[in-house]
Amino acid sequence: MKFKEIAKLLEAEVFSTDEQMEREISCAFGSDLISDILMCTKEPTLLLTGLTNPQVIRLADMIDILGIVFVRGKKPTQELIEMANERDLPMISTAFTLYKSSGILYNNGLRSCKI
Amino acid sequence: MGSEAAKSDNYAEYWACSPALESRGKVLVTNPPEPEMQLDFTIEAKDYIKTGRASSEIKLFLKKLGVNPDVLRRVAVACYEAEINVTAHSNGGTVQALIYQDYILAIFEDKGPGIEDIEQAMIPGFSTADELAREMGFGAGLGLPNIKKNSDLLYIKSAVGINTYLAVIILFEDKQDV
């Protein structure tokens, strides 16, 4: 599934370029705990989270994150957007909860990442 | 991975070691040979903006050396968790990354206050992180377990009221299932 299709399904606001939104996403993971995310992601994955501090972007230095969906209406700051741009990391923001967002994507065929 | 904990009057120790390092692990940590390359960083207490930079740079450095992606991920996760621990729980400290032909030894030393009970700190879910750390998404109580899971050797020596010394070794050969 392309990242732009994910943005459409989640009625999300996009903070990235059209080119970045063409990125193919094959699996996803959702959590608000840094250690959980570090422990569970063993393949390139989409991250759904309500965290919007710089450590979320720092995570992408450690593990393969293909893009970030901020849930519950959380929006990245300008600082975060700049950090993400430096790392070619596309981001979107949805008003839906983590549960609802995950459910919608799962029902549309986006599988859970390997843990 | 075998592990053992020991306690003396002044400090407590914890060892966990994969079978691959059973015979030489302790020597590599207690009396490290001259490394081929070394990186040094300071880690500030409670600086949740900068923390993680050292781990990023260590990973990037190893990537340039051609270390395989799975090993890179394990080094990054183990170092990042240890770096966060120094930021969240100590009065600041340092990390030294000693790089050898077939492994990395990363040594995290802080300025206290030490770990009350290492065995307890190793239990997944146990956390003493404060509100600030939790708001940032830390404090899951998975830091030390995550370090153990992603390393080939973990050694902790801590003296309450003094400091904590944490060393990890990660071998560069690919390990399929961690």
Short mmCIF file of C-alpha atoms in Angstrom, two decimals:
data_model
loop_
_atom_site.label_atom_id
_atom_site.label_comp_id
_atom_site.label_asym_id
_atom_site.label_seq_id
_atom_site.Cartn_x
_atom_site.Cartn_y
_atom_site.Cartn_z
CA MET A 1 0.00 0.00 0.00
CA LYS A 2 1.31 3.45 -0.87
CA PHE A 3 1.73 5.99 1.94
CA LYS A 4 -0.64 8.37 0.11
CA GLU A 5 -3.39 5.70 0.23
CA ILE A 6 -2.81 5.39 3.98
CA ALA A 7 -3.17 9.16 4.31
CA LYS A 8 -6.45 9.03 2.42
CA LEU A 9 -7.86 6.17 4.53
CA LEU A 10 -6.99 8.03 7.72
CA GLU A 11 -8.21 11.40 6.39
CA ALA A 12 -4.81 12.68 7.39
CA GLU A 13 -2.95 15.95 7.06
CA VAL A 14 0.30 15.44 5.13
CA PHE A 15 3.65 16.99 6.07
CA SER A 16 5.71 15.48 3.28
CA THR A 17 6.33 15.73 -0.45
CA ASP A 18 4.24 13.99 -3.10
CA GLU A 19 7.27 11.91 -3.96
CA GLN A 20 7.66 10.71 -0.36
CA MET A 21 3.98 9.83 -0.26
CA GLU A 22 4.52 7.41 -3.16
CA ARG A 23 6.53 5.23 -0.79
CA GLU A 24 5.37 1.62 -0.60
CA ILE A 25 4.44 0.46 2.93
CA SER A 26 4.11 -3.26 3.60
CA CYS A 27 3.58 -3.42 7.38
CA ALA A 28 2.94 -1.29 10.46
CA PHE A 29 3.43 -1.08 14.20
CA GLY A 30 1.70 1.13 16.78
CA SER A 31 2.86 2.21 20.25
CA ASP A 32 3.50 5.22 22.48
CA LEU A 33 6.45 3.59 24.23
CA ILE A 34 9.94 4.01 22.78
CA SER A 35 11.23 0.71 24.16
CA ASP A 36 8.26 -1.20 22.71
CA ILE A 37 8.94 0.25 19.30
CA LEU A 38 12.65 -0.63 19.56
CA MET A 39 11.87 -4.16 20.69
CA CYS A 40 9.24 -4.98 18.14
CA THR A 41 10.49 -3.69 14.83
CA LYS A 42 12.70 -6.02 12.88
CA GLU A 43 11.79 -5.00 9.35
CA PRO A 44 11.15 -1.67 7.61
CA THR A 45 7.81 -0.52 9.01
CA LEU A 46 5.28 2.28 9.28
CA LEU A 47 4.98 3.67 12.81
CA LEU A 48 1.68 4.84 14.32
CA THR A 49 2.17 6.83 17.52
CA GLY A 50 0.90 9.65 19.68
CA LEU A 51 4.43 10.72 20.60
CA THR A 52 5.55 13.96 18.99
CA ASN A 53 8.90 14.66 20.66
CA PRO A 54 12.27 14.57 18.84
CA GLN A 55 13.00 11.06 20.12
CA VAL A 56 10.39 9.71 17.73
CA ILE A 57 12.51 10.92 14.84
CA ARG A 58 15.66 9.71 16.62
CA LEU A 59 14.11 6.23 16.55
CA ALA A 60 14.42 6.30 12.80
CA ASP A 61 18.21 6.51 13.22
CA MET A 62 18.14 3.23 15.15
CA ILE A 63 15.59 1.13 13.28
CA ASP A 64 14.04 1.15 9.80
CA ILE A 65 10.98 3.39 9.94
CA LEU A 66 9.37 4.06 6.55
CA GLY A 67 7.05 6.79 7.77
CA ILE A 68 5.12 8.07 10.77
CA VAL A 69 1.40 8.46 11.39
CA PHE A 70 0.68 10.78 14.31
CA VAL A 71 -2.64 9.77 15.87
CA ARG A 72 -5.24 11.49 18.10
CA GLY A 73 -4.73 14.79 16.28
CA LYS A 74 -1.10 15.16 17.37
CA LYS A 75 0.92 17.32 15.01
CA PRO A 76 4.67 17.57 14.53
CA THR A 77 6.43 20.83 15.40
CA GLN A 78 8.52 22.67 12.82
CA GLU A 79 11.63 21.24 14.51
CA LEU A 80 10.31 17.73 14.05
CA ILE A 81 9.43 18.36 10.41
CA GLU A 82 12.97 19.59 9.77
CA MET A 83 14.50 16.57 11.53
CA ALA A 84 12.26 14.28 9.48
CA ASN A 85 13.20 16.01 6.23
CA GLU A 86 16.89 15.50 6.99
CA ARG A 87 16.16 11.78 7.25
CA ASP A 88 13.74 11.57 4.29
CA LEU A 89 11.03 10.43 6.68
CA PRO A 90 7.46 11.15 5.57
CA MET A 91 4.86 12.05 8.21
CA ILE A 92 1.09 12.46 8.38
CA SER A 93 -1.34 13.38 11.16
CA THR A 94 -4.81 11.90 11.71
CA ALA A 95 -7.54 12.86 14.17
CA PHE A 96 -8.36 9.14 14.62
CA THR A 97 -7.16 7.21 17.69
CA LEU A 98 -4.36 4.65 17.56
CA TYR A 99 -6.97 1.88 17.79
CA LYS A 100 -9.19 3.22 15.04
CA SER A 101 -6.28 4.03 12.73
CA SER A 102 -4.79 0.57 13.20
CA GLY A 103 -8.17 -1.07 12.59
CA ILE A 104 -8.77 0.83 9.37
CA LEU A 105 -5.32 0.01 7.99
CA TYR A 106 -5.51 -3.64 9.06
CA ASN A 107 -8.92 -4.05 7.43
CA ASN A 108 -7.47 -2.63 4.26
CA GLY A 109 -4.76 -5.26 4.16
CA LEU A 110 -1.82 -3.61 5.91
CA ARG A 111 -0.31 -6.36 8.04
CA SER A 112 1.46 -6.13 11.38
CA CYS A 113 5.26 -5.97 11.22
CA LYS A 114 7.26 -9.01 12.31
CA ILE A 115 8.09 -8.94 15.99
CA MET B 1 22.05 -16.42 27.41
CA GLY B 2 23.44 -17.33 30.83
CA SER B 3 23.35 -14.69 33.54
CA GLU B 4 24.48 -14.22 37.10
CA ALA B 5 24.29 -11.54 39.74
CA ALA B 6 26.66 -10.96 42.63
CA LYS B 7 26.60 -8.58 45.54
CA SER B 8 29.34 -7.38 47.81
CA ASP B 9 29.10 -4.82 50.61
CA ASN B 10 29.95 -1.94 48.30
CA TYR B 11 28.61 -2.83 44.91
CA ALA B 12 26.49 -5.25 42.91
CA GLU B 13 27.41 -6.94 39.65
CA TYR B 14 25.39 -8.51 36.86
CA TRP B 15 26.68 -10.67 34.02
CA ALA B 16 24.83 -12.05 31.02
CA CYS B 17 26.77 -13.71 28.26
CA SER B 18 25.99 -15.61 25.07
CA PRO B 19 27.67 -19.03 24.65
CA ALA B 20 29.88 -17.54 21.92
CA LEU B 21 31.60 -15.33 24.49
CA GLU B 22 31.51 -17.61 27.51
CA SER B 23 35.23 -18.26 27.64
CA ARG B 24 36.65 -14.84 26.76
CA GLY B 25 33.79 -12.43 27.59
CA LYS B 26 34.87 -11.45 31.08
CA VAL B 27 38.45 -10.77 30.03
CA LEU B 28 37.32 -8.61 27.08
CA VAL B 29 35.35 -6.41 29.47
CA THR B 30 37.54 -6.30 32.56
CA ASN B 31 40.79 -5.94 30.66
CA PRO B 32 39.92 -4.62 27.20
CA PRO B 33 42.65 -4.88 24.57
CA GLU B 34 43.70 -1.82 22.58
CA PRO B 35 40.81 -1.12 20.18
CA GLU B 36 41.28 -0.52 16.47
CA MET B 37 39.03 2.53 16.69
CA GLN B 38 37.42 4.44 19.50
CA LEU B 39 34.57 6.95 19.75
CA ASP B 40 33.88 9.01 22.89
CA PHE B 41 30.76 10.96 23.82
CA THR B 42 29.35 12.67 26.88
CA ILE B 43 25.72 12.14 27.86
CA GLU B 44 23.89 14.93 29.70
CA ALA B 45 21.40 14.19 32.47
CA LYS B 46 17.73 14.87 31.64
CA ASP B 47 18.53 16.14 28.14
CA TYR B 48 15.76 14.38 26.28
CA ILE B 49 16.35 16.40 23.15
CA LYS B 50 19.97 15.42 22.51
CA THR B 51 19.96 11.93 23.95
CA GLY B 52 20.40 9.29 21.29
CA ARG B 53 22.97 11.28 19.31
CA ALA B 54 25.88 9.17 20.50
CA SER B 55 24.08 5.95 19.56
CA SER B 56 23.18 7.38 16.13
CA GLU B 57 26.80 8.28 15.49
CA ILE B 58 28.11 4.91 16.67
CA LYS B 59 25.66 3.17 14.33
CA LEU B 60 26.56 5.44 11.41
CA PHE B 61 30.27 4.82 12.00
CA LEU B 62 29.81 1.03 11.99
CA LYS B 63 27.61 1.30 8.91
CA LYS B 64 30.48 2.99 7.07
CA LEU B 65 32.71 0.09 8.12
CA GLY B 66 30.31 -2.28 6.37
CA VAL B 67 28.81 -3.99 9.42
CA ASN B 68 25.67 -5.90 8.43
CA PRO B 69 22.23 -4.28 8.96
CA ASP B 70 20.93 -6.72 11.56
CA VAL B 71 24.02 -6.20 13.71
CA LEU B 72 23.71 -2.43 13.20
CA ARG B 73 20.15 -2.55 14.49
CA ARG B 74 21.21 -4.52 17.57
CA VAL B 75 24.08 -2.11 18.31
CA ALA B 76 21.79 0.89 17.84
CA VAL B 77 19.02 -0.47 20.06
CA ALA B 78 21.36 -1.61 22.85
CA CYS B 79 23.32 1.66 22.84
CA TYR B 80 20.22 3.85 22.56
CA GLU B 81 18.55 2.15 25.53
CA ALA B 82 21.74 2.50 27.58
CA GLU B 83 22.13 6.13 26.54
CA ILE B 84 18.51 6.86 27.52
CA ASN B 85 19.16 5.19 30.89
CA VAL B 86 22.08 7.53 31.56
CA THR B 87 19.95 10.53 30.55
CA ALA B 88 16.87 9.50 32.51
CA HIS B 89 18.35 7.98 35.65
CA SER B 90 21.82 9.41 36.28
CA ASN B 91 23.58 12.69 36.93
CA GLY B 92 25.17 12.45 33.49
CA GLY B 93 27.97 10.31 32.12
CA THR B 94 29.98 9.13 29.14
CA VAL B 95 30.02 6.41 26.53
CA GLN B 96 33.12 4.92 24.98
CA ALA B 97 32.70 2.78 21.89
CA LEU B 98 35.70 0.48 21.45
CA ILE B 99 35.67 -1.05 18.00
CA TYR B 100 37.54 -4.24 17.16
CA GLN B 101 37.81 -6.47 14.11
CA ASP B 102 34.87 -8.70 15.07
CA TYR B 103 32.96 -6.88 17.81
CA ILE B 104 32.12 -3.61 19.52
CA LEU B 105 32.49 -2.98 23.25
CA ALA B 106 30.41 -0.01 24.41
CA ILE B 107 31.05 1.24 27.95
CA PHE B 108 28.56 3.55 29.65
CA GLU B 109 29.76 5.17 32.87
CA ASP B 110 27.69 7.63 34.87
CA LYS B 111 28.09 9.85 37.90
CA GLY B 112 25.52 8.10 40.05
CA PRO B 113 23.34 7.57 41.93
CA GLY B 114 23.65 3.83 41.16
CA ILE B 115 21.04 1.09 40.80
CA GLU B 116 19.29 0.02 44.01
CA ASP B 117 18.55 -3.54 42.88
CA ILE B 118 19.90 -4.74 39.52
CA GLU B 119 17.89 -7.98 39.53
CA GLN B 120 14.71 -5.96 39.91
CA ALA B 121 15.79 -3.52 37.18
CA MET B 122 16.21 -6.49 34.82
CA ILE B 123 12.53 -7.48 35.19
CA PRO B 124 10.59 -6.38 32.08
CA GLY B 125 8.10 -3.69 33.09
CA PHE B 126 9.91 -2.56 36.24
CA SER B 127 10.67 1.15 36.04
CA THR B 128 11.71 4.02 38.28
CA ALA B 129 11.41 6.60 35.47
CA ASP B 130 9.91 9.95 36.47
CA GLU B 131 6.90 11.71 34.96
CA LEU B 132 9.02 13.71 32.51
CA ALA B 133 10.64 10.57 31.11
CA ARG B 134 7.27 8.85 30.79
CA GLU B 135 5.78 11.78 28.91
CA MET B 136 8.58 11.39 26.38
CA GLY B 137 7.64 7.76 25.81
CA PHE B 138 10.36 6.30 28.03
CA GLY B 139 9.89 4.39 31.26
CA ALA B 140 8.39 1.22 29.79
CA GLY B 141 10.67 -0.79 32.05
CA LEU B 142 12.21 -2.47 29.05
CA GLY B 143 15.55 -0.68 28.86
CA LEU B 144 17.84 -3.24 30.46
CA PRO B 145 15.88 -6.24 29.10
CA ASN B 146 16.16 -4.72 25.61
CA ILE B 147 19.91 -4.23 26.06
CA LYS B 148 20.32 -7.84 27.19
CA LYS B 149 18.23 -9.13 24.31
CA ASN B 150 20.25 -7.27 21.69
CA SER B 151 23.76 -7.89 22.99
CA ASP B 152 26.14 -10.84 23.21
CA LEU B 153 27.42 -9.74 26.59
CA LEU B 154 26.02 -7.40 29.22
CA TYR B 155 27.96 -6.45 32.33
CA ILE B 156 26.66 -4.04 34.97
CA LYS B 157 28.51 -2.93 38.06
CA SER B 158 26.73 -0.49 40.31
CA ALA B 159 27.37 1.04 43.70
CA VAL B 160 24.43 2.79 45.33
CA GLY B 161 25.26 6.42 46.01
CA ILE B 162 28.30 6.27 43.73
CA ASN B 163 27.79 5.25 40.08
CA THR B 164 26.89 2.68 37.47
CA TYR B 165 29.16 1.07 34.88
CA LEU B 166 27.47 -0.78 32.03
CA ALA B 167 29.34 -2.61 29.27
CA VAL B 168 27.90 -4.38 26.24
CA ILE B 169 29.58 -6.45 23.57
CA ILE B 170 27.97 -7.12 20.22
CA LEU B 171 29.65 -9.50 17.79
CA PHE B 172 29.70 -8.47 14.14
CA GLU B 173 28.82 -11.89 12.79
CA ASP B 174 25.18 -12.23 11.86
CA LYS B 175 22.94 -13.78 14.48
CA GLN B 176 19.66 -14.96 12.99
CA ASP B 177 17.30 -14.86 15.93
CA VAL B 178 17.68 -12.39 18.77
#
